[in-house]
Tab-separated table of C-alpha atoms and ligand atoms in Angstrom:
chain	number	residue	atom	x	y	z
A	1	UNK	CA	5.247	28.243	14.385
A	2	UNK	CA	6.492	25.547	16.821
A	3	UNK	CA	7.102	22.032	15.513
A	4	UNK	CA	3.967	19.889	15.458
A	5	UNK	CA	4.330	16.374	16.838
A	6	UNK	CA	1.735	13.637	16.222
A	7	UNK	CA	-0.408	12.900	19.294
A	8	UNK	CA	-2.582	10.029	18.072
A	9	UNK	CA	-6.252	10.199	17.076
A	10	UNK	CA	-9.059	8.400	18.928
A	11	UNK	CA	-12.459	10.111	19.204
A	12	UNK	CA	-14.741	7.268	20.353
A	13	UNK	CA	-12.423	5.139	22.483
A	14	UNK	CA	-11.616	3.000	19.452
A	15	UNK	CA	-8.685	1.612	21.430
A	16	UNK	CA	-11.152	-0.209	23.667
A	17	UNK	CA	-12.106	-2.355	20.655
A	18	UNK	CA	-8.518	-3.562	20.276
A	19	UNK	CA	-6.710	-6.330	22.125
A	20	UNK	CA	-3.571	-5.661	24.121
A	21	UNK	CA	-1.487	-7.345	21.394
A	22	UNK	CA	-3.086	-5.177	18.715
A	23	UNK	CA	-2.334	-1.997	20.650
A	24	UNK	CA	1.233	-3.183	21.220
A	25	UNK	CA	1.821	-3.697	17.480
A	26	UNK	CA	0.322	-0.268	16.769
A	27	UNK	CA	2.383	1.479	19.442
A	28	UNK	CA	5.638	-0.270	18.497
A	29	UNK	CA	5.211	0.657	14.843
A	30	UNK	CA	4.255	4.218	15.773
A	31	UNK	CA	7.385	4.636	17.856
A	32	UNK	CA	9.553	3.149	15.103
A	33	UNK	CA	8.131	5.575	12.553
A	34	UNK	CA	8.478	8.508	14.931
A	35	UNK	CA	12.125	7.702	15.682
A	36	UNK	CA	13.316	6.558	12.267
A	37	UNK	CA	11.135	7.785	9.408
A	38	UNK	CA	9.726	11.148	10.492
A	39	UNK	CA	13.212	12.720	10.881
A	40	UNK	CA	14.224	11.815	7.298
A	41	UNK	CA	11.053	11.545	5.240
A	42	UNK	CA	10.893	15.113	3.945
A	43	UNK	CA	14.504	14.869	2.727
A	44	UNK	CA	13.710	11.509	1.060
A	45	UNK	CA	10.629	12.987	-0.543
A	46	UNK	CA	12.542	15.997	-1.902
A	47	UNK	CA	15.361	13.834	-3.214
A	48	UNK	CA	13.079	11.096	-4.568
A	49	UNK	CA	14.998	8.619	-2.418
A	50	UNK	CA	13.765	5.332	-0.970
A	51	UNK	CA	15.099	5.066	2.626
A	52	UNK	CA	16.748	1.713	2.092
A	53	UNK	CA	18.556	2.002	5.426
A	54	UNK	CA	15.199	1.242	7.102
A	55	UNK	CA	14.788	-2.181	5.438
A	56	UNK	CA	16.836	-4.093	8.010
A	57	UNK	CA	15.277	-2.404	11.087
A	58	UNK	CA	11.804	-2.963	9.628
A	59	UNK	CA	12.646	-6.641	9.065
A	60	UNK	CA	13.895	-6.909	12.647
A	61	UNK	CA	10.501	-5.684	13.869
A	62	UNK	CA	8.738	-8.368	11.800
A	63	UNK	CA	7.063	-6.007	9.290
A	64	UNK	CA	7.671	-8.199	6.217
A	65	UNK	CA	5.188	-11.014	5.627
A	66	UNK	CA	3.824	-10.082	9.042
A	67	UNK	CA	0.515	-11.914	8.664
A	68	UNK	CA	2.069	-15.140	7.330
A	69	UNK	CA	2.792	-18.116	9.567
A	70	UNK	CA	6.120	-19.985	9.637
A	71	UNK	CA	9.293	-19.234	7.618
A	72	UNK	CA	10.328	-16.732	10.308
A	73	UNK	CA	7.206	-14.572	9.785
A	74	UNK	CA	5.447	-12.867	12.684
A	75	UNK	CA	2.054	-14.573	12.199
A	76	UNK	CA	0.120	-11.419	13.126
A	77	UNK	CA	-3.660	-11.310	13.123
A	78	UNK	CA	-5.285	-9.195	10.427
A	79	UNK	CA	-6.110	-6.286	12.737
A	80	UNK	CA	-2.543	-6.213	14.049
A	81	UNK	CA	-1.324	-6.205	10.448
A	82	UNK	CA	-3.723	-3.382	9.581
A	83	UNK	CA	-2.674	-1.241	12.528
A	84	UNK	CA	0.943	-1.733	11.457
A	85	UNK	CA	0.192	-0.456	7.934
A	86	UNK	CA	-1.778	2.442	9.440
A	87	UNK	CA	1.261	3.579	11.363
A	88	UNK	CA	3.613	3.030	8.417
A	89	UNK	CA	1.428	5.195	6.212
A	90	UNK	CA	1.114	7.822	8.924
A	91	UNK	CA	4.822	8.139	8.192
A	92	UNK	CA	4.633	7.886	4.410
A	93	UNK	CA	2.526	6.049	1.812
A	94	UNK	CA	5.669	5.198	-0.177
A	95	UNK	CA	7.258	3.329	2.721
A	96	UNK	CA	3.957	1.571	3.419
A	97	UNK	CA	3.796	0.665	-0.292
A	98	UNK	CA	7.222	-0.938	-0.078
A	99	UNK	CA	6.124	-3.076	2.882
A	100	UNK	CA	2.786	-3.952	1.215
A	101	UNK	CA	4.516	-5.105	-1.955
A	102	UNK	CA	7.165	-7.120	-0.143
A	103	UNK	CA	4.509	-8.741	2.059
A	104	UNK	CA	1.163	-8.914	0.275
A	105	UNK	CA	2.284	-8.998	-3.339
A	106	UNK	CA	5.490	-11.051	-3.250
A	107	UNK	CA	5.708	-13.120	-0.055
A	108	UNK	CA	1.962	-13.870	-0.089
A	109	UNK	CA	1.902	-15.376	-3.636
A	110	UNK	CA	4.998	-17.435	-2.869
A	111	UNK	CA	3.295	-18.603	0.338
A	112	UNK	CA	-0.089	-19.284	-1.284
A	113	UNK	CA	0.907	-20.561	-4.731
A	114	UNK	CA	4.558	-21.622	-4.395
A	115	UNK	CA	6.274	-25.002	-4.027
A	116	UNK	CA	7.869	-25.867	-0.690
A	117	UNK	CA	11.275	-25.323	-2.294
A	118	UNK	CA	10.290	-21.821	-3.476
A	119	UNK	CA	8.991	-21.018	0.005
A	120	UNK	CA	12.197	-22.185	1.668
A	121	UNK	CA	14.347	-20.275	-0.823
A	122	UNK	CA	12.561	-16.952	-0.649
A	123	UNK	CA	10.359	-16.474	2.424
A	124	UNK	CA	12.954	-16.500	5.244
A	125	UNK	CA	15.310	-14.262	3.232
A	126	UNK	CA	12.492	-11.858	2.365
A	127	UNK	CA	11.263	-11.787	5.948
A	128	UNK	CA	14.774	-10.724	7.015
A	129	UNK	CA	14.903	-8.080	4.280
A	130	UNK	CA	17.926	-9.779	2.716
A	131	UNK	CA	15.978	-10.228	-0.513
A	132	UNK	CA	13.478	-7.750	-1.932
A	133	UNK	CA	10.627	-8.408	-4.320
A	134	UNK	CA	8.282	-6.694	-6.776
A	135	UNK	CA	4.942	-7.599	-8.382
A	136	UNK	CA	4.578	-7.200	-12.133
A	137	UNK	CA	0.950	-7.188	-13.239
A	138	UNK	CA	0.296	-3.765	-14.833
A	139	UNK	CA	1.486	-3.162	-18.392
A	140	UNK	CA	1.761	0.031	-20.445
A	141	UNK	CA	-1.507	-0.848	-22.219
A	142	UNK	CA	-3.395	-2.653	-19.416
A	143	UNK	CA	-3.970	-1.314	-15.893
A	144	UNK	CA	-7.561	-1.590	-14.687
A	145	UNK	CA	-8.089	-4.528	-17.037
A	146	UNK	CA	-5.076	-6.771	-16.350
A	147	UNK	CA	-6.772	-9.693	-18.131
A	148	UNK	CA	-5.777	-8.004	-21.397
A	149	UNK	CA	-2.071	-8.376	-20.639
A	150	UNK	CA	0.296	-9.035	-23.533
A	151	UNK	CA	3.185	-10.617	-21.575
A	152	UNK	CA	3.595	-14.212	-22.729
A	153	UNK	CA	5.348	-17.308	-21.373
A	154	UNK	CA	6.146	-20.247	-23.665
A	155	UNK	CA	7.143	-23.662	-22.335
A	156	UNK	CA	10.214	-24.936	-24.198
A	157	UNK	CA	11.645	-28.199	-22.849
A	158	UNK	CA	12.152	-27.767	-19.111
A	159	UNK	CA	12.200	-23.964	-19.307
A	160	UNK	CA	9.781	-21.099	-19.787
A	161	UNK	CA	10.649	-18.200	-22.103
A	162	UNK	CA	9.100	-14.849	-21.120
A	163	UNK	CA	8.487	-11.810	-23.320
A	164	UNK	CA	6.680	-8.596	-22.406
A	165	UNK	CA	6.660	-5.240	-20.641
A	166	UNK	CA	5.434	-4.328	-17.170
A	167	UNK	CA	4.898	-0.731	-16.059
A	168	UNK	CA	4.491	1.208	-12.790
A	169	UNK	CA	6.111	-1.539	-10.741
A	170	UNK	CA	6.843	-0.607	-7.118
A	171	UNK	CA	10.411	-1.575	-6.080
A	172	UNK	CA	11.040	-2.819	-9.653
A	173	UNK	CA	14.717	-1.892	-9.919
A	174	UNK	CA	15.683	-2.720	-6.327
A	175	UNK	CA	14.007	-6.135	-6.285
A	176	UNK	CA	16.024	-9.354	-6.317
A	177	UNK	CA	13.012	-11.227	-7.633
A	178	UNK	CA	9.919	-10.223	-9.584
A	179	UNK	CA	6.590	-12.046	-9.445
A	180	UNK	CA	5.652	-11.766	-13.129
A	181	UNK	CA	2.141	-12.530	-14.373
A	182	UNK	CA	2.010	-13.823	-17.935
A	183	UNK	CA	-0.263	-15.714	-20.312
A	184	UNK	CA	1.076	-19.199	-20.991
A	185	UNK	CA	0.873	-19.931	-24.720
A	186	UNK	CA	0.922	-23.709	-24.248
A	187	UNK	CA	-2.036	-23.509	-21.816
A	188	UNK	CA	-4.546	-21.568	-23.932
A	189	UNK	CA	-3.198	-18.249	-22.619
A	190	UNK	CA	-4.041	-19.035	-19.000
A	191	UNK	CA	-2.521	-16.404	-16.658
A	192	UNK	CA	0.112	-17.820	-14.330
A	193	UNK	CA	2.758	-16.373	-12.010
A	194	UNK	CA	6.521	-16.789	-12.378
A	195	UNK	CA	9.502	-15.939	-10.207
A	196	UNK	CA	12.038	-14.041	-12.285
A	197	UNK	CA	15.384	-13.251	-10.660
A	198	UNK	CA	16.765	-9.843	-11.590
A	199	UNK	CA	19.993	-11.195	-13.099
A	200	UNK	CA	18.244	-13.345	-15.753
A	201	UNK	CA	19.509	-12.490	-19.224
A	202	UNK	CA	17.032	-10.306	-21.131
A	203	UNK	CA	15.403	-8.898	-17.965
A	204	UNK	CA	15.882	-5.132	-17.466
A	205	UNK	CA	14.331	-2.395	-15.325
A	206	UNK	CA	14.137	1.382	-15.698
A	207	UNK	CA	12.908	3.745	-13.024
A	208	UNK	CA	10.083	6.207	-13.577
A	209	UNK	CA	11.415	9.723	-13.002
A	210	UNK	CA	9.463	12.948	-12.535
A	211	UNK	CA	6.865	11.340	-10.261
A	212	UNK	CA	5.119	13.879	-7.971
A	213	UNK	CA	3.718	11.139	-5.758
A	214	UNK	CA	5.242	8.293	-3.701
A	215	UNK	CA	8.613	9.936	-4.195
A	216	UNK	CA	10.150	7.886	-1.367
A	217	UNK	CA	9.220	4.681	-3.216
A	218	UNK	CA	10.933	3.239	-6.289
A	219	UNK	CA	8.636	2.798	-9.318
A	220	UNK	CA	9.939	1.082	-12.442
A	221	UNK	CA	9.178	-0.375	-15.825
A	222	UNK	CA	10.290	-3.976	-16.443
A	223	UNK	CA	11.200	-5.410	-19.813
A	224	UNK	CA	11.572	-9.103	-20.673
A	225	UNK	CA	13.062	-10.158	-23.966
A	226	UNK	CA	13.426	-13.934	-24.355
A	227	UNK	CA	14.051	-14.384	-20.639
A	228	UNK	CA	14.704	-18.080	-19.957
A	229	UNK	CA	13.739	-19.379	-16.518
A	230	UNK	CA	13.644	-22.982	-15.276
A	231	UNK	CA	10.189	-24.585	-15.032
A	232	UNK	CA	10.762	-24.722	-11.265
A	233	UNK	CA	10.224	-20.909	-11.285
A	234	UNK	CA	6.548	-21.286	-12.179
A	235	UNK	CA	4.366	-20.682	-9.101
A	236	UNK	CA	2.641	-24.066	-9.443
A	237	UNK	CA	-0.681	-23.269	-7.782
A	238	UNK	CA	-1.387	-20.105	-9.805
A	239	UNK	CA	-4.486	-20.643	-11.889
A	240	UNK	CA	-5.783	-17.761	-13.990
A	241	UNK	CA	-6.503	-14.101	-13.235
A	242	UNK	CA	-8.034	-14.934	-9.860
A	243	UNK	CA	-4.522	-15.658	-8.518
A	244	UNK	CA	-3.116	-12.106	-8.900
A	245	UNK	CA	-6.488	-10.746	-7.753
A	246	UNK	CA	-6.136	-12.742	-4.526
A	247	UNK	CA	-2.779	-11.015	-3.964
A	248	UNK	CA	-4.345	-7.614	-4.634
A	249	UNK	CA	-7.010	-8.363	-2.031
A	250	UNK	CA	-4.268	-8.817	0.553
A	251	UNK	CA	-2.577	-5.555	-0.362
A	252	UNK	CA	-5.834	-3.590	-0.665
A	253	UNK	CA	-6.760	-4.604	2.846
A	254	UNK	CA	-3.503	-3.085	4.146
A	255	UNK	CA	-4.101	0.076	2.100
A	256	UNK	CA	-7.550	0.522	3.654
A	257	UNK	CA	-5.880	0.760	7.063
A	258	UNK	CA	-2.875	2.667	5.752
A	259	UNK	CA	-4.999	5.502	4.379
A	260	UNK	CA	-6.330	6.136	7.898
A	261	UNK	CA	-2.752	6.732	9.016
A	262	UNK	CA	-2.226	9.383	6.339
A	263	UNK	CA	-5.563	10.986	7.269
A	264	UNK	CA	-4.652	11.013	10.983
A	265	UNK	CA	-1.351	12.692	10.239
A	266	UNK	CA	-3.066	15.447	8.229
A	267	UNK	CA	-5.938	15.923	10.673
A	268	UNK	CA	-3.785	16.068	13.787
A	269	UNK	CA	-1.408	18.518	12.146
A	270	UNK	CA	-4.296	20.770	11.032
A	271	UNK	CA	-5.965	20.576	14.450
A	272	UNK	CA	-2.814	21.597	16.316
A	273	UNK	CA	-2.016	24.303	13.775
A	274	UNK	CA	-5.521	25.774	13.972
A	275	UNK	CA	-5.174	26.221	17.737
A	276	UNK	CA	-1.753	27.861	17.451
A	277	UNK	CA	-2.413	30.061	14.422
A	278	UNK	CA	-4.015	33.426	15.183
A	279	UNK	CA	-5.904	35.672	12.765
A	280	UNK	CA	-8.485	38.425	13.556
A	281	UNK	CA	-8.683	39.861	17.070
A	282	UNK	CA	-5.716	37.700	18.128
A	283	UNK	CA	-7.941	34.607	18.162
A	284	UNK	CA	-6.915	31.112	16.974
A	285	UNK	CA	-8.323	30.165	13.586
A	286	UNK	CA	-9.821	27.134	15.408
A	287	UNK	CA	-12.332	29.570	16.924
A	288	UNK	CA	-14.034	30.123	13.568
A	289	UNK	CA	-17.038	27.974	12.743
A	290	UNK	CA	-15.916	27.208	9.215
A	291	UNK	CA	-12.577	25.842	10.465
A	292	UNK	CA	-14.343	23.760	13.100
A	293	UNK	CA	-16.654	22.376	10.424
A	294	UNK	CA	-13.627	21.075	8.496
A	295	UNK	CA	-12.146	19.499	11.631
A	296	UNK	CA	-15.502	17.940	12.473
A	297	UNK	CA	-15.812	16.424	9.010
A	298	UNK	CA	-12.343	14.944	9.281
A	299	UNK	CA	-12.653	13.406	12.733
A	300	UNK	CA	-16.083	11.983	11.839
A	301	UNK	CA	-14.831	10.380	8.626
A	302	UNK	CA	-11.640	9.045	10.239
A	303	UNK	CA	-13.742	7.464	12.983
A	304	UNK	CA	-16.160	5.856	10.514
A	305	UNK	CA	-13.206	4.577	8.444
A	306	UNK	CA	-11.670	2.980	11.548
A	307	UNK	CA	-14.882	1.125	12.343
A	308	UNK	CA	-15.312	-0.036	8.751
A	309	UNK	CA	-11.862	-1.508	8.434
A	310	UNK	CA	-11.897	-3.007	11.922
A	311	UNK	CA	-15.018	-4.996	10.987
A	312	UNK	CA	-13.413	-6.055	7.698
A	313	UNK	CA	-10.329	-7.163	9.653
A	314	UNK	CA	-12.418	-9.148	12.115
A	315	UNK	CA	-14.233	-10.819	9.187
A	316	UNK	CA	-10.860	-11.608	7.605
A	317	UNK	CA	-9.644	-13.206	10.833
A	318	UNK	CA	-12.821	-15.300	10.898
A	319	UNK	CA	-12.318	-16.369	7.258
A	320	UNK	CA	-15.573	-14.631	6.273
A	321	UNK	CA	-14.353	-11.594	4.354
A	322	UNK	CA	-15.503	-11.105	0.734
A	323	UNK	CA	-13.556	-9.159	-1.857
A	324	UNK	CA	-16.310	-6.537	-2.082
A	325	UNK	CA	-15.880	-5.795	1.644
A	326	UNK	CA	-12.217	-5.012	1.024
A	327	UNK	CA	-13.165	-2.922	-2.023
A	328	UNK	CA	-15.488	-0.822	0.119
A	329	UNK	CA	-12.811	-0.266	2.762
A	330	UNK	CA	-10.109	0.640	0.202
A	331	UNK	CA	-12.387	2.917	-1.823
A	332	UNK	CA	-13.903	4.743	1.149
A	333	UNK	CA	-10.792	5.126	3.244
A	334	UNK	CA	-8.486	6.373	0.498
A	335	UNK	CA	-11.110	8.873	-0.676
A	336	UNK	CA	-11.616	9.972	2.940
A	337	UNK	CA	-7.859	10.409	3.435
A	338	UNK	CA	-7.477	12.448	0.270
A	339	UNK	CA	-10.324	14.734	1.342
A	340	UNK	CA	-8.707	15.094	4.799
A	341	UNK	CA	-5.410	16.017	3.141
A	342	UNK	CA	-7.130	18.679	1.039
A	343	UNK	CA	-9.077	20.160	3.981
A	344	UNK	CA	-5.985	20.085	6.224
A	345	UNK	CA	-3.896	21.777	3.547
A	346	UNK	CA	-6.535	24.467	3.380
A	347	UNK	CA	-6.469	25.013	7.169
A	348	UNK	CA	-2.703	25.582	7.047
A	349	UNK	CA	-3.061	28.281	4.410
A	350	UNK	CA	0.241	29.000	2.657
A	351	UNK	CA	2.149	26.848	5.162
A	352	UNK	CA	0.123	23.914	3.870
A	353	UNK	CA	2.051	23.803	0.595
A	354	UNK	CA	5.476	23.642	2.279
A	355	UNK	CA	7.224	20.475	3.392
A	356	UNK	CA	7.767	21.844	6.894
A	357	UNK	CA	4.462	20.008	7.371
A	358	UNK	CA	3.573	16.516	6.067
A	359	UNK	CA	0.226	17.379	4.500
A	360	UNK	CA	1.107	18.175	0.886
A	361	UNK	CA	3.310	15.069	0.712
A	362	UNK	CA	0.440	12.912	1.974
A	363	UNK	CA	-1.901	14.566	-0.527
A	364	UNK	CA	0.407	13.853	-3.455
A	365	UNK	CA	1.015	10.289	-2.256
A	366	UNK	CA	-2.684	9.598	-1.864
A	367	UNK	CA	-3.312	10.428	-5.528
A	368	UNK	CA	-1.345	7.262	-6.392
A	369	UNK	CA	-2.983	5.285	-3.611
A	370	UNK	CA	-6.374	6.249	-5.073
A	371	UNK	CA	-5.271	4.864	-8.451
A	372	UNK	CA	-3.303	1.729	-7.655
A	373	UNK	CA	-4.630	-1.601	-6.412
A	374	UNK	CA	-7.857	-0.915	-8.292
A	375	UNK	CA	-8.850	2.678	-8.926
A	376	UNK	CA	-11.585	4.349	-6.874
A	377	UNK	CA	-14.019	3.883	-9.768
A	378	UNK	CA	-13.070	0.252	-10.365
A	379	UNK	CA	-13.963	-0.419	-6.721
A	380	UNK	CA	-17.312	1.353	-7.315
A	381	UNK	CA	-17.939	-1.183	-10.074
A	382	UNK	CA	-16.952	-4.102	-7.824
A	383	UNK	CA	-19.355	-2.935	-5.095
A	384	UNK	CA	-22.016	-2.160	-7.722
A	385	UNK	CA	-21.667	-5.658	-9.150
A	386	UNK	CA	-21.984	-7.112	-5.672
A	387	UNK	CA	-25.213	-5.298	-4.802
A	388	UNK	CA	-26.934	-5.478	-8.210
A	389	UNK	CA	-25.547	-8.707	-9.595
A	390	UNK	CA	-24.834	-6.785	-12.821
A	391	UNK	CA	-21.295	-6.486	-14.235
A	392	UNK	CA	-20.779	-2.862	-15.390
A	393	UNK	CA	-17.084	-2.985	-16.313
B	1	FAD	C1	3.079	4.827	-7.902
B	1	FAD	C2	2.436	3.607	-8.473
B	1	FAD	C3	2.869	2.347	-8.105
B	1	FAD	C4	2.312	1.200	-8.679
B	1	FAD	N1	2.777	-0.045	-8.326
B	1	FAD	C5	2.353	-1.144	-9.016
B	1	FAD	C6	2.949	-2.423	-8.777
B	1	FAD	O1	3.805	-2.586	-7.900
B	1	FAD	N2	2.566	-3.473	-9.560
B	1	FAD	C7	1.617	-3.354	-10.533
B	1	FAD	O2	1.331	-4.338	-11.210
B	1	FAD	N3	1.013	-2.144	-10.768
B	1	FAD	C8	1.367	-1.048	-10.035
B	1	FAD	N4	0.795	0.187	-10.272
B	1	FAD	C9	-0.172	0.312	-11.365
B	1	FAD	C10	-1.602	0.513	-10.909
B	1	FAD	O3	-2.119	-0.653	-10.338
B	1	FAD	C11	-2.412	0.996	-12.137
B	1	FAD	O4	-1.997	2.319	-12.405
B	1	FAD	C12	-3.909	0.943	-11.903
B	1	FAD	O5	-4.359	-0.398	-11.932
B	1	FAD	C13	-4.696	1.735	-12.947
B	1	FAD	O6	-4.294	1.397	-14.232
B	1	FAD	P1	-3.909	2.540	-15.294
B	1	FAD	O7	-2.958	3.477	-14.665
B	1	FAD	O8	-3.512	1.850	-16.542
B	1	FAD	O9	-5.251	3.349	-15.534
B	1	FAD	P2	-6.435	2.937	-16.512
B	1	FAD	O10	-6.834	1.530	-16.310
B	1	FAD	O11	-6.092	3.390	-17.899
B	1	FAD	O12	-7.604	3.864	-15.938
B	1	FAD	C14	-7.652	5.269	-16.206
B	1	FAD	C15	-8.997	5.804	-15.705
B	1	FAD	O13	-10.066	5.118	-16.364
B	1	FAD	C16	-10.948	4.591	-15.381
B	1	FAD	N5	-11.520	3.320	-15.850
B	1	FAD	C17	-10.868	2.231	-16.335
B	1	FAD	N6	-11.742	1.250	-16.623
B	1	FAD	C18	-12.974	1.726	-16.309
B	1	FAD	C19	-14.301	1.208	-16.377
B	1	FAD	N7	-14.565	-0.034	-16.794
B	1	FAD	N8	-15.350	2.002	-16.004
B	1	FAD	C20	-15.104	3.260	-15.531
B	1	FAD	N9	-13.872	3.819	-15.436
B	1	FAD	C21	-12.835	3.055	-15.820
B	1	FAD	C22	-10.112	4.386	-14.135
B	1	FAD	O14	-10.925	4.344	-12.952
B	1	FAD	C23	-9.195	5.590	-14.198
B	1	FAD	O15	-9.853	6.698	-13.643
B	1	FAD	C24	1.288	1.337	-9.654
B	1	FAD	C25	0.811	2.626	-9.987
B	1	FAD	C26	1.373	3.740	-9.403
B	1	FAD	C27	0.857	5.100	-9.781
């Protein structure tokens, strides 16, 4: 079977809804992924290796903190940012996760809740990829309900002392700085964010091994035992659980676009394969109605997902987006992408399980994407709460 090369997916002239700048960001990112990630991603995925060599080139293209203004950041609009994450995830969800964490979960909280000194110290260096970050919210005992966290910070003199465990932390062991969320004992257990540099005494990280998903992304556990940090490391404007949730909103928005990229990769591969692959009377499998039904489902759902997230992006640009809008986009688009991966895998038959094609890798990655940043079902509850006014958590 000849090599299958991505050709782009646009059924209803979606491109006409984009500005020239938005298309330029999309096309530049697409070309970068085609030239730099596609040739190495299957090897990275097999080896469980994060392609760290791409950090500098991605920084040079302005991918980190792309929607922030100042501090060397690109100041992209929200649709430009979304199209960038779409193309990154068309390459691999793990690489998109790295960019989302660096941007939406580390640079964003420093930007939104940090002091000017913290911003000057970290944002330009993180934009250039010279410093990497991670976001520590989840704990071994608390995932969907982060408000139950056990990690504690105690103010002692002009320092804070941190104790606790964080789990499933993207980029945990490669990060120079961790944004750690902890309950502050001296403030009635209010949740606040802290910047913890990796070389602080008592701070350790251990990678999760044996992961069958996001294998090109580092995932770690973090442990803090009497970690002393100066009070200047508190993110001063953090104020309760709503602060980390604001960060998650940023990242979830990027995921909603990213999932479309994974779906496009699977769909386009399955479409091309179905035209090339012949079974029965020397006819392509694309000539069978049942195969066409699968392709029709995929292109319809991809198209609807594009329109949904474009509207959410436009609302975000206008300052009118609500968290339940982002929940709907994340929940729908990741589910849609996972279904596309499963249908595409099916169309490739046995070839679908091999890493000569990207589909199985996308499928495995999307299982994590469905779970992190609020599980599919947690987003059902957020939307349910929004339409009924009743909290069902
Ligand atoms: C690869 C990977 C990378 C990650 N990166 C990060 C990171 O960088 N930083 C970070 O802080 N976290 C990270 N996470 C953690 C992720 O956010 C959590 O896994 C997620 O929030 C779910 O928590 P949990 O795994 O503890 O599942 P649980 O909360 O135990 O949920 C298990 C199941 O129960 C369901 N459930 C839970 N509560 C309810 C309810 N009220 N009603 C109905 N169903 C419910 C869930 O939907 C799910 O199906 C990562 C996870 C993965 C897999």
